[in-house]
Amino acid sequence: MSGVSWESVIAVFGLAVPVVAALWEFVLAGRKRLGYRVQMDTTVRDSSTSGPETRVFQRMQWDGRTLADPSVVLLRIENVGWSPIVDGDYVAPPTDPVGVRIAFPGRRVVGMAVTERSDNVPRSFFEPDRAGFATTDGVISLPKVILNRRAHYKVLAVLDREESFREPDFPDPVVTAGVVGGVRGGTIKKTEYYPFASRPVRWLLALLVLVSVAQSVSTFARGEDAAAAPLDCAEGTLHLSGSTAFRPVLELAAAQYTKTCPGARIPLTDNSFRGSVPGLDTLAAAGGKTEPGTDAGLGDRLAFSDGPKSDGRPQLLPRPVALSLFTLVVSEDTGVRDLSLKQVRDIYAGRITNWSQVKGRDLPIQLVSRHPGSGTRSALEKRVLDGRPLPAVTTNDCRSLDTVATTPGALGHSEVGSAAAHEGVRQVRIDGYPATLEGADQGAYPFWETEIAYTYGEPPADSIAAGFLRYLAAEVGKDVIRSQGHRPCSELDKPLVCRPAGS
């Protein structure tokens, strides 16, 4: 048991309990089973023995004869199994019409009647001349009644004390019967009324509740951090670099991962995210310092790029992570909220230079762009401008969007999450389509790119780089990605959209 955890024992026991309960209720107890229940067994004595003023009953008579010590018994005969009981199931010779015998020690039967029966139990079984349906002194004989599942009938008997019986109280009725192939040899079983479940099942349910409590206590004892931890926390220091657009996702994911994995460190600085191309350069440079001739990949570095790498460097291996959405943005004063794809290309080609040419205000168009290493800029050139490079720009500062907001007539580009949070800029629709993940997934909106994680070679499976990638692909990581306006590749209607073609 030294290699088996307490949680595993609880889990196995928790599975075993409902299985045992099901086997008991539907296999063992569910076979053919004939039962009876004594619903009433009471005497009707003369209460004058406690004083003449309390006399309640007159002497009971039957067929003109006064009964010495009468009593009344009501029994219920029932099929308490899951299979029907037919004539041939009763343990009795075929020539014997009696299926059930009820004896009353110390008493003789003076009268008997069937007072209730299920709808599917025919009255003909209890006709006075029916074979097997009779009374003899202290015994009631009942025929081999066919009983479907849960069917029953009730027998009411009036009895009197035998002169030779001197005990103050009468013994319980003795019911003799049996069915072939029934539970516990087929002997008729005395049953009880359970408003909820039978006693064995109640015990099993109580055990199941205890198992659930034990599992809950064990879970809370491990703490919230342990419960939310990735399946395989890795230890070590992970260096991230690359995309400014994906930076919010990586900052949040790194904080969550290091919180749940105490042995992990992911230091982040402004220099960590200087753009996709600088990030890939940093990763390639770190890999170039490894020992010559080794095939082992770096396990402590990841670079994130808005789209595939643009050069060779076969050592950099891509792993698509998410679809990232970008948008064109303008300053408040332009008066433009929608541009056609042709108008966008004409603006960046210098053929349209004033907003009045696209039904905006009379303002010169001022182009604002990120530096040439930016993945967002590369996505604009590739996806929107049909591969044409951006012309000379008025400023190279587009990280905070403040430049677009404060420059009259400015046109810039940004990731959607940052643009939506900035009050000084307005997003521009392209061909009438707003920047939505659904539009990009369906091919209607053009300004998007695949966010790709790059490793230098294949990182060791137990490395922090491999562990962090698995975390991003798990449900917790997907939640982080979605919270920042991106879409995990695995959730797209067309997952091949994320394929890093050309990488």
Coordinates of C-alpha atoms in Angstrom, one line a residue:
M1 CA 0.0 0.0 0.0
S2 CA 3.0 2.3 0.2
G3 CA 2.7 3.2 -3.5
V4 CA -1.0 3.7 -3.4
S5 CA -2.3 7.2 -2.5
W6 CA -5.1 7.7 0.0
E7 CA -7.0 9.6 -2.7
S8 CA -6.8 6.5 -5.0
V9 CA -8.2 4.3 -2.3
I10 CA -11.1 6.7 -1.8
A11 CA -11.8 6.9 -5.5
V12 CA -11.8 3.1 -5.9
F13 CA -14.1 2.7 -2.9
G14 CA -16.4 5.4 -4.3
L15 CA -16.7 3.4 -7.5
A16 CA -17.3 0.1 -5.7
V17 CA -20.1 1.4 -3.6
P18 CA -22.6 2.2 -6.3
V19 CA -21.6 -0.9 -8.2
V20 CA -22.4 -3.1 -5.2
A21 CA -25.6 -1.2 -4.7
A22 CA -26.6 -1.8 -8.3
L23 CA -25.7 -5.5 -8.1
W24 CA -27.7 -5.9 -4.9
E25 CA -30.8 -4.1 -6.1
F26 CA -31.0 -5.3 -9.7
V27 CA -29.1 -8.7 -9.7
L28 CA -29.2 -10.3 -6.3
A29 CA -32.4 -8.8 -4.8
G30 CA -33.9 -8.4 -8.3
R31 CA -34.4 -12.1 -9.0
K32 CA -37.6 -13.9 -8.2
R33 CA -38.7 -13.2 -4.7
L34 CA -42.0 -14.0 -2.9
G35 CA -42.7 -11.9 0.2
Y36 CA -45.3 -11.4 2.8
R37 CA -46.1 -8.6 5.3
V38 CA -48.2 -8.8 8.5
Q39 CA -50.0 -5.5 8.3
M40 CA -52.3 -6.1 11.3
D41 CA -52.4 -8.7 14.1
T42 CA -54.6 -7.6 16.9
T43 CA -57.0 -9.2 19.5
V44 CA -60.5 -8.0 20.1
R45 CA -60.8 -8.8 23.8
D46 CA -63.6 -7.8 26.1
S47 CA -62.3 -4.6 27.8
S48 CA -64.7 -5.0 30.8
T49 CA -61.7 -6.5 32.6
S50 CA -60.6 -3.0 33.4
G51 CA -63.9 -2.0 34.9
P52 CA -67.5 -2.0 33.9
E53 CA -67.4 1.7 33.1
T54 CA -64.8 1.1 30.3
R55 CA -66.7 -1.7 28.6
V56 CA -66.4 -1.0 24.8
F57 CA -66.9 -4.2 22.9
Q58 CA -69.7 -6.7 23.2
R59 CA -68.8 -10.4 23.0
M60 CA -67.8 -11.2 19.4
Q61 CA -69.8 -14.0 17.8
W62 CA -69.3 -16.0 14.6
D63 CA -72.0 -18.2 13.1
G64 CA -74.0 -17.7 16.3
R65 CA -71.2 -18.9 18.6
T66 CA -69.4 -16.6 21.0
L67 CA -65.7 -16.4 20.5
A68 CA -63.5 -16.8 23.6
D69 CA -60.6 -14.6 22.6
P70 CA -61.0 -13.4 19.0
S71 CA -58.2 -11.8 16.9
V72 CA -57.9 -10.3 13.4
V73 CA -54.9 -10.7 11.1
L74 CA -54.3 -8.9 7.8
L75 CA -51.5 -10.3 5.6
R76 CA -50.1 -9.0 2.3
I77 CA -48.7 -11.6 -0.1
E78 CA -46.5 -9.9 -2.8
N79 CA -44.0 -10.3 -5.6
V80 CA -41.1 -8.2 -4.3
G81 CA -38.6 -9.2 -7.1
W82 CA -38.1 -8.1 -10.6
S83 CA -39.4 -11.2 -12.4
P84 CA -43.0 -12.5 -12.6
I85 CA -44.0 -15.6 -10.6
V86 CA -46.1 -18.2 -12.5
D87 CA -47.8 -21.4 -11.5
G88 CA -44.7 -23.6 -12.2
D89 CA -42.5 -21.4 -10.0
Y90 CA -44.0 -22.5 -6.7
V91 CA -42.1 -25.1 -4.7
A92 CA -44.8 -27.7 -4.6
P93 CA -45.7 -30.9 -6.6
P94 CA -47.6 -30.2 -9.8
T95 CA -50.5 -32.1 -8.3
D96 CA -50.6 -29.9 -5.2
P97 CA -52.7 -26.8 -5.9
V98 CA -51.5 -25.0 -2.8
G99 CA -48.8 -22.4 -3.2
V100 CA -48.8 -20.6 0.2
R101 CA -49.8 -21.9 3.7
I102 CA -50.3 -19.6 6.7
A103 CA -50.4 -21.2 10.1
F104 CA -51.5 -19.4 13.4
P105 CA -50.0 -21.3 16.4
G106 CA -52.5 -21.2 19.4
R107 CA -55.4 -20.1 17.2
R108 CA -57.9 -21.6 14.9
V109 CA -59.3 -19.9 11.8
V110 CA -63.0 -19.1 12.0
G111 CA -63.3 -16.9 8.9
M112 CA -61.1 -15.7 6.0
A113 CA -61.5 -13.4 2.9
V114 CA -59.3 -11.8 0.3
T115 CA -59.9 -8.1 0.8
E116 CA -57.6 -6.5 -1.9
R117 CA -55.7 -7.6 -5.0
S118 CA -53.7 -5.9 -7.7
D119 CA -55.6 -5.2 -11.0
N120 CA -53.7 -7.9 -12.8
V121 CA -54.5 -10.6 -10.2
P122 CA -57.7 -12.4 -11.4
R123 CA -60.6 -12.8 -9.0
S124 CA -60.9 -16.4 -10.1
F125 CA -58.0 -17.4 -8.0
F126 CA -60.1 -16.8 -4.9
E127 CA -63.4 -18.3 -5.7
P128 CA -64.8 -20.5 -2.9
D129 CA -64.6 -23.7 -4.9
R130 CA -61.0 -23.0 -6.2
A131 CA -58.6 -25.8 -5.6
G132 CA -56.0 -24.9 -3.0
F133 CA -58.0 -22.1 -1.5
A134 CA -59.3 -23.3 1.9
T135 CA -59.0 -23.2 5.7
T136 CA -58.3 -26.1 8.0
D137 CA -58.3 -25.5 11.7
G138 CA -55.3 -23.1 12.2
V139 CA -54.1 -23.1 8.6
I140 CA -55.1 -21.0 5.6
S141 CA -54.2 -22.5 2.2
L142 CA -53.8 -20.2 -0.8
P143 CA -53.5 -21.3 -4.4
K144 CA -50.6 -20.8 -6.8
V145 CA -51.4 -17.3 -7.7
I146 CA -49.7 -15.8 -10.8
L147 CA -48.0 -12.5 -9.7
N148 CA -46.4 -10.1 -12.0
R149 CA -43.7 -7.7 -10.8
R150 CA -44.9 -5.7 -7.8
A151 CA -48.3 -7.4 -7.8
H152 CA -50.0 -8.4 -4.5
Y153 CA -53.1 -9.5 -2.7
K154 CA -54.3 -9.3 0.9
V155 CA -55.9 -11.9 3.2
L156 CA -58.0 -11.0 6.2
A157 CA -58.4 -13.7 8.8
V158 CA -60.7 -13.9 11.9
L159 CA -59.3 -16.3 14.5
D160 CA -60.1 -17.6 18.0
R161 CA -57.9 -18.9 20.8
E162 CA -57.5 -22.7 21.1
E163 CA -58.6 -24.0 24.5
S164 CA -55.3 -25.8 25.0
F165 CA -53.2 -22.6 24.4
R166 CA -52.5 -20.9 27.7
E167 CA -49.9 -18.2 26.8
P168 CA -51.1 -14.6 27.1
D169 CA -49.8 -13.5 23.7
F170 CA -50.0 -15.3 20.4
P171 CA -47.0 -16.2 18.3
D172 CA -46.5 -14.5 14.9
P173 CA -48.2 -16.2 11.9
V174 CA -46.0 -18.8 10.1
V175 CA -46.0 -18.4 6.3
T176 CA -44.7 -21.3 4.3
A177 CA -43.9 -21.0 0.6
G178 CA -41.1 -20.9 -1.9
V179 CA -40.3 -20.2 -5.6
V180 CA -37.8 -22.0 -7.8
G181 CA -34.6 -19.9 -8.5
G182 CA -35.5 -17.3 -5.9
V183 CA -33.3 -15.4 -3.5
R184 CA -31.9 -17.4 -0.6
G185 CA -33.2 -20.7 -1.8
G186 CA -36.6 -19.2 -2.9
T187 CA -38.1 -19.2 0.6
I188 CA -40.8 -16.6 1.1
K189 CA -39.4 -13.6 2.9
K190 CA -41.0 -11.4 5.5
T191 CA -40.8 -7.9 4.2
E192 CA -41.1 -4.4 5.6
Y193 CA -42.4 -1.1 4.2
Y194 CA -39.5 1.2 3.3
P195 CA -40.6 4.7 2.3
F196 CA -37.2 5.4 0.8
A197 CA -35.1 2.3 0.2
S198 CA -34.4 -1.1 1.7
R199 CA -32.1 -1.4 4.6
P200 CA -29.1 -2.8 2.6
V201 CA -29.5 -0.1 0.0
R202 CA -29.7 2.6 2.7
W203 CA -26.4 1.3 4.2
L204 CA -24.7 1.4 0.8
L205 CA -26.0 4.9 0.2
A206 CA -24.7 6.0 3.6
L207 CA -21.3 4.6 2.7
L208 CA -21.4 6.5 -0.6
V209 CA -22.1 9.8 1.2
L210 CA -19.2 9.1 3.5
V211 CA -16.9 8.4 0.5
S212 CA -18.0 11.7 -1.1
V213 CA -17.3 13.6 2.1
A214 CA -13.9 12.0 2.4
Q215 CA -13.1 13.0 -1.2
S216 CA -14.2 16.6 -0.6
V217 CA -12.1 16.8 2.6
S218 CA -9.1 15.4 0.7
T219 CA -9.5 17.9 -2.1
F220 CA -9.8 20.9 0.2
A221 CA -6.8 19.6 2.2
R222 CA -4.7 19.9 -0.9
G223 CA -5.6 23.5 -1.2
E224 CA -7.1 25.6 -4.0
D225 CA -3.8 26.0 -5.8
A226 CA -3.1 22.3 -5.9
A227 CA -6.6 21.6 -7.2
A228 CA -6.2 24.1 -10.0
A229 CA -2.6 23.1 -10.9
P230 CA -1.7 21.8 -14.3
L231 CA -1.4 18.1 -14.7
D232 CA 2.4 18.3 -15.0
C233 CA 4.0 21.3 -13.3
A234 CA 7.6 21.8 -14.3
E235 CA 10.4 23.4 -12.4
G236 CA 12.9 25.9 -13.6
T237 CA 13.0 29.4 -15.3
L238 CA 11.2 30.1 -18.5
H239 CA 12.2 33.0 -20.8
L240 CA 9.4 34.3 -23.0
S241 CA 9.8 36.8 -25.9
G242 CA 8.1 38.0 -29.1
S243 CA 4.7 39.3 -29.9
T244 CA 3.5 42.6 -28.3
A245 CA -0.1 41.6 -29.4
F246 CA 0.0 38.4 -27.4
R247 CA 1.8 39.9 -24.4
P248 CA -1.4 40.3 -22.2
V249 CA -2.2 36.6 -22.7
L250 CA 1.4 35.5 -21.8
E251 CA 1.5 37.8 -18.7
L252 CA -1.7 36.4 -17.3
A253 CA -0.8 32.8 -18.2
A254 CA 2.6 33.2 -16.7
A255 CA 1.2 34.6 -13.4
Q256 CA -1.3 31.7 -13.2
Y257 CA 1.2 29.0 -14.0
T258 CA 3.8 30.2 -11.5
K259 CA 1.1 30.5 -8.8
T260 CA 0.0 26.9 -9.2
C261 CA 3.5 25.6 -9.9
P262 CA 5.7 26.9 -7.0
G263 CA 8.9 25.5 -8.7
A264 CA 8.4 27.6 -11.8
R265 CA 9.7 31.1 -12.6
I266 CA 8.8 33.2 -15.6
P267 CA 10.4 36.7 -15.4
L268 CA 8.8 39.3 -17.7
T269 CA 10.2 42.7 -18.7
D270 CA 9.5 45.3 -21.4
N271 CA 12.4 43.8 -23.3
S272 CA 10.7 40.5 -23.3
F273 CA 8.1 41.6 -25.8
R274 CA 9.7 43.8 -28.5
G275 CA 7.9 42.2 -31.5
S276 CA 7.7 38.9 -33.3
V277 CA 10.9 39.2 -35.3
P278 CA 13.1 40.3 -32.3
G279 CA 11.6 37.4 -30.3
L280 CA 12.5 34.9 -33.0
D281 CA 16.0 36.4 -33.2
T282 CA 16.4 36.1 -29.5
L283 CA 15.4 32.5 -29.5
A284 CA 17.7 31.6 -32.5
A285 CA 20.6 33.4 -30.8
A286 CA 20.1 31.4 -27.6
G287 CA 19.9 28.2 -29.5
G288 CA 23.1 29.1 -31.3
K289 CA 25.0 29.0 -28.0
T290 CA 24.2 25.4 -27.4
E291 CA 26.9 22.8 -27.5
P292 CA 27.7 22.0 -31.2
G293 CA 26.4 18.6 -32.5
T294 CA 23.7 18.2 -29.8
D295 CA 20.1 17.4 -30.9
A296 CA 18.5 18.4 -27.6
G297 CA 16.1 21.3 -27.8
L298 CA 16.1 24.3 -25.4
G299 CA 13.7 23.6 -22.5
D300 CA 13.8 27.1 -21.0
R301 CA 12.8 29.4 -23.9
L302 CA 9.7 30.2 -26.0
A303 CA 9.2 32.9 -28.7
F304 CA 5.7 33.9 -29.8
S305 CA 5.1 35.3 -33.3
D306 CA 2.1 36.8 -35.0
G307 CA 2.3 34.5 -38.0
P308 CA 5.0 32.2 -39.3
K309 CA 8.7 33.0 -39.4
S310 CA 9.8 34.7 -42.6
D311 CA 13.2 33.0 -43.1
G312 CA 14.8 29.6 -42.9
R313 CA 16.1 28.7 -39.5
P314 CA 14.8 25.1 -39.5
Q315 CA 15.8 24.7 -35.8
L316 CA 12.8 26.9 -34.9
L317 CA 9.8 24.6 -34.6
P318 CA 6.2 26.1 -34.8
R319 CA 3.2 25.2 -32.6
P320 CA 0.0 27.1 -33.5
V321 CA -1.7 28.4 -30.3
A322 CA -4.5 30.8 -31.2
L323 CA -6.1 33.0 -33.8
S324 CA -5.2 36.7 -33.0
L325 CA -7.5 39.4 -34.3
F326 CA -6.3 42.9 -35.4
T327 CA -8.1 46.0 -36.5
L328 CA -7.4 49.3 -38.2
V329 CA -7.9 52.3 -35.9
V330 CA -8.5 56.0 -36.6
S331 CA -8.5 59.2 -34.6
E332 CA -11.9 60.6 -33.5
D333 CA -11.7 63.5 -36.0
T334 CA -11.6 61.5 -39.3
G335 CA -15.3 60.9 -39.5
V336 CA -14.7 57.4 -41.0
R337 CA -15.8 54.1 -39.6
D338 CA -15.9 51.9 -42.6
L339 CA -13.4 51.3 -45.5
S340 CA -13.5 48.9 -48.4
L341 CA -10.5 46.7 -48.9
K342 CA -9.6 48.6 -52.1
Q343 CA -9.8 51.9 -50.2
V344 CA -7.4 50.6 -47.5
R345 CA -4.9 49.5 -50.2
D346 CA -5.2 52.8 -52.0
I347 CA -4.5 54.7 -48.8
Y348 CA -1.3 52.8 -48.0
A349 CA -0.3 53.0 -51.7
G350 CA -0.6 56.8 -51.5
R351 CA -3.4 57.1 -54.0
I352 CA -5.8 58.4 -51.4
T353 CA -4.3 61.0 -49.1
N354 CA -7.3 62.9 -47.6
W355 CA -10.2 61.5 -45.6
S356 CA -12.6 63.5 -47.7
Q357 CA -11.8 61.1 -50.6
V358 CA -13.6 58.3 -48.7
K359 CA -16.5 60.4 -47.4
G360 CA -14.7 61.6 -44.3
R361 CA -13.7 65.0 -43.1
D362 CA -11.2 67.3 -44.9
L363 CA -8.1 66.1 -43.2
P364 CA -4.8 64.8 -44.5
I365 CA -4.3 61.1 -43.7
Q366 CA -1.5 60.5 -41.3
L367 CA -0.2 56.9 -41.3
V368 CA 1.0 55.5 -38.0
S369 CA 2.6 52.1 -37.9
R370 CA 4.6 49.8 -35.6
H371 CA 8.3 49.1 -36.3
P372 CA 9.3 46.7 -39.1
G373 CA 9.8 43.8 -36.7
S374 CA 6.2 43.9 -35.5
G375 CA 4.0 40.8 -36.1
T376 CA 0.9 43.1 -36.3
R377 CA 2.6 45.1 -39.0
S378 CA 3.5 42.0 -40.9
A379 CA -0.1 40.7 -40.6
L380 CA -1.3 44.0 -42.1
E381 CA 1.1 43.7 -45.1
K382 CA 0.3 40.0 -45.6
R383 CA -3.4 39.8 -45.0
V384 CA -4.7 43.3 -45.9
L385 CA -2.2 44.8 -48.3
D386 CA -1.7 41.7 -50.4
G387 CA 1.9 41.3 -49.5
R388 CA 2.9 44.9 -50.3
P389 CA 5.2 46.5 -47.7
L390 CA 4.1 49.6 -45.8
P391 CA 5.4 52.9 -47.1
A392 CA 7.4 55.4 -45.0
V393 CA 5.3 56.3 -41.9
T394 CA 5.0 59.5 -39.9
T395 CA 5.9 57.8 -36.6
N396 CA 7.2 54.5 -35.4
D397 CA 5.4 54.7 -32.1
C398 CA 2.1 52.7 -32.2
R399 CA 2.5 50.6 -29.1
S400 CA 0.1 52.5 -26.8
L401 CA -2.3 53.8 -29.5
D402 CA -1.8 57.2 -27.9
T403 CA -0.1 58.4 -31.0
V404 CA -3.2 57.6 -33.1
A405 CA -5.5 59.2 -30.6
T406 CA -3.5 62.5 -30.5
T407 CA -2.5 62.8 -34.2
P408 CA -5.2 64.6 -36.4
G409 CA -6.3 62.4 -39.2
A410 CA -4.3 59.4 -38.0
L411 CA -4.7 55.8 -39.3
G412 CA -3.0 53.0 -37.4
H413 CA -3.4 49.3 -36.6
S414 CA -3.6 47.3 -33.3
E415 CA -4.8 44.1 -31.7
V416 CA -8.5 44.3 -31.1
G417 CA -8.3 44.0 -27.3
S418 CA -6.1 47.1 -26.9
A419 CA -8.1 49.1 -29.4
A420 CA -11.4 48.3 -27.6
A421 CA -10.0 49.4 -24.3
H422 CA -8.7 52.8 -25.6
E423 CA -11.2 55.6 -25.6
G424 CA -9.4 57.9 -28.0
V425 CA -9.5 55.7 -31.1
R426 CA -12.2 54.2 -33.2
Q427 CA -12.1 50.8 -34.9
V428 CA -12.7 50.7 -38.7
R429 CA -14.8 48.0 -40.4
I430 CA -13.3 46.5 -43.6
D431 CA -15.9 45.9 -46.4
G432 CA -18.6 46.4 -43.8
Y433 CA -17.3 43.6 -41.5
P434 CA -16.2 44.4 -37.9
A435 CA -13.3 42.7 -36.3
T436 CA -14.8 39.5 -35.0
L437 CA -13.4 36.1 -34.5
E438 CA -16.3 34.6 -36.3
G439 CA -15.8 36.8 -39.3
A440 CA -12.1 35.8 -39.5
D441 CA -12.9 32.1 -39.0
Q442 CA -15.4 32.2 -41.9
G443 CA -13.0 34.2 -44.2
A444 CA -15.1 37.4 -44.2
Y445 CA -12.7 39.6 -42.2
P446 CA -9.1 39.7 -43.5
F447 CA -7.0 41.3 -40.7
W448 CA -5.9 38.4 -38.4
E449 CA -3.0 36.1 -37.9
T450 CA -2.1 32.8 -36.3
E451 CA -0.3 33.2 -33.0
I452 CA 2.5 30.7 -33.1
A453 CA 4.8 29.5 -30.3
Y454 CA 8.3 28.6 -31.4
T455 CA 10.8 26.4 -29.7
Y456 CA 14.5 25.8 -30.5
G457 CA 14.4 22.2 -31.4
E458 CA 12.2 19.8 -29.6
P459 CA 12.2 20.7 -25.9
P460 CA 12.5 17.8 -23.3
A461 CA 9.1 16.5 -22.2
D462 CA 9.8 17.4 -18.6
S463 CA 11.1 20.9 -19.3
I464 CA 9.3 24.1 -18.3
A465 CA 8.9 25.1 -21.9
A466 CA 7.0 21.9 -22.7
G467 CA 5.0 22.2 -19.5
F468 CA 3.9 25.7 -20.3
L469 CA 2.8 24.8 -23.8
R470 CA 0.7 22.0 -22.5
Y471 CA -0.8 24.5 -20.0
L472 CA -1.8 26.8 -22.8
A473 CA -3.5 23.9 -24.6
A474 CA -5.4 22.8 -21.5
E475 CA -8.7 24.2 -20.4
V476 CA -7.3 26.7 -17.9
G477 CA -4.9 28.0 -20.6
K478 CA -7.7 28.3 -23.2
D479 CA -9.7 30.3 -20.7
V480 CA -6.8 32.8 -20.4
I481 CA -6.5 33.0 -24.2
R482 CA -10.2 33.6 -24.7
S483 CA -10.3 36.3 -21.9
Q484 CA -7.9 38.5 -23.9
G485 CA -10.0 38.3 -27.1
H486 CA -8.2 35.5 -28.9
R487 CA -9.5 32.1 -29.9
P488 CA -7.7 28.8 -29.3
C489 CA -6.9 27.1 -32.6
S490 CA -8.6 23.9 -31.5
E491 CA -12.0 25.7 -31.1
L492 CA -12.2 27.1 -34.6
D493 CA -14.8 25.9 -37.0
K494 CA -11.9 25.5 -39.5
P495 CA -8.8 24.5 -37.4
L496 CA -6.6 24.4 -40.5
V497 CA -6.8 28.2 -40.6
C498 CA -4.2 28.1 -37.8
R499 CA -1.8 25.9 -39.8
P500 CA 1.5 27.8 -40.0
A501 CA 1.9 27.6 -43.7
G502 CA 5.4 28.6 -44.9
S503 CA 7.0 28.1 -41.5

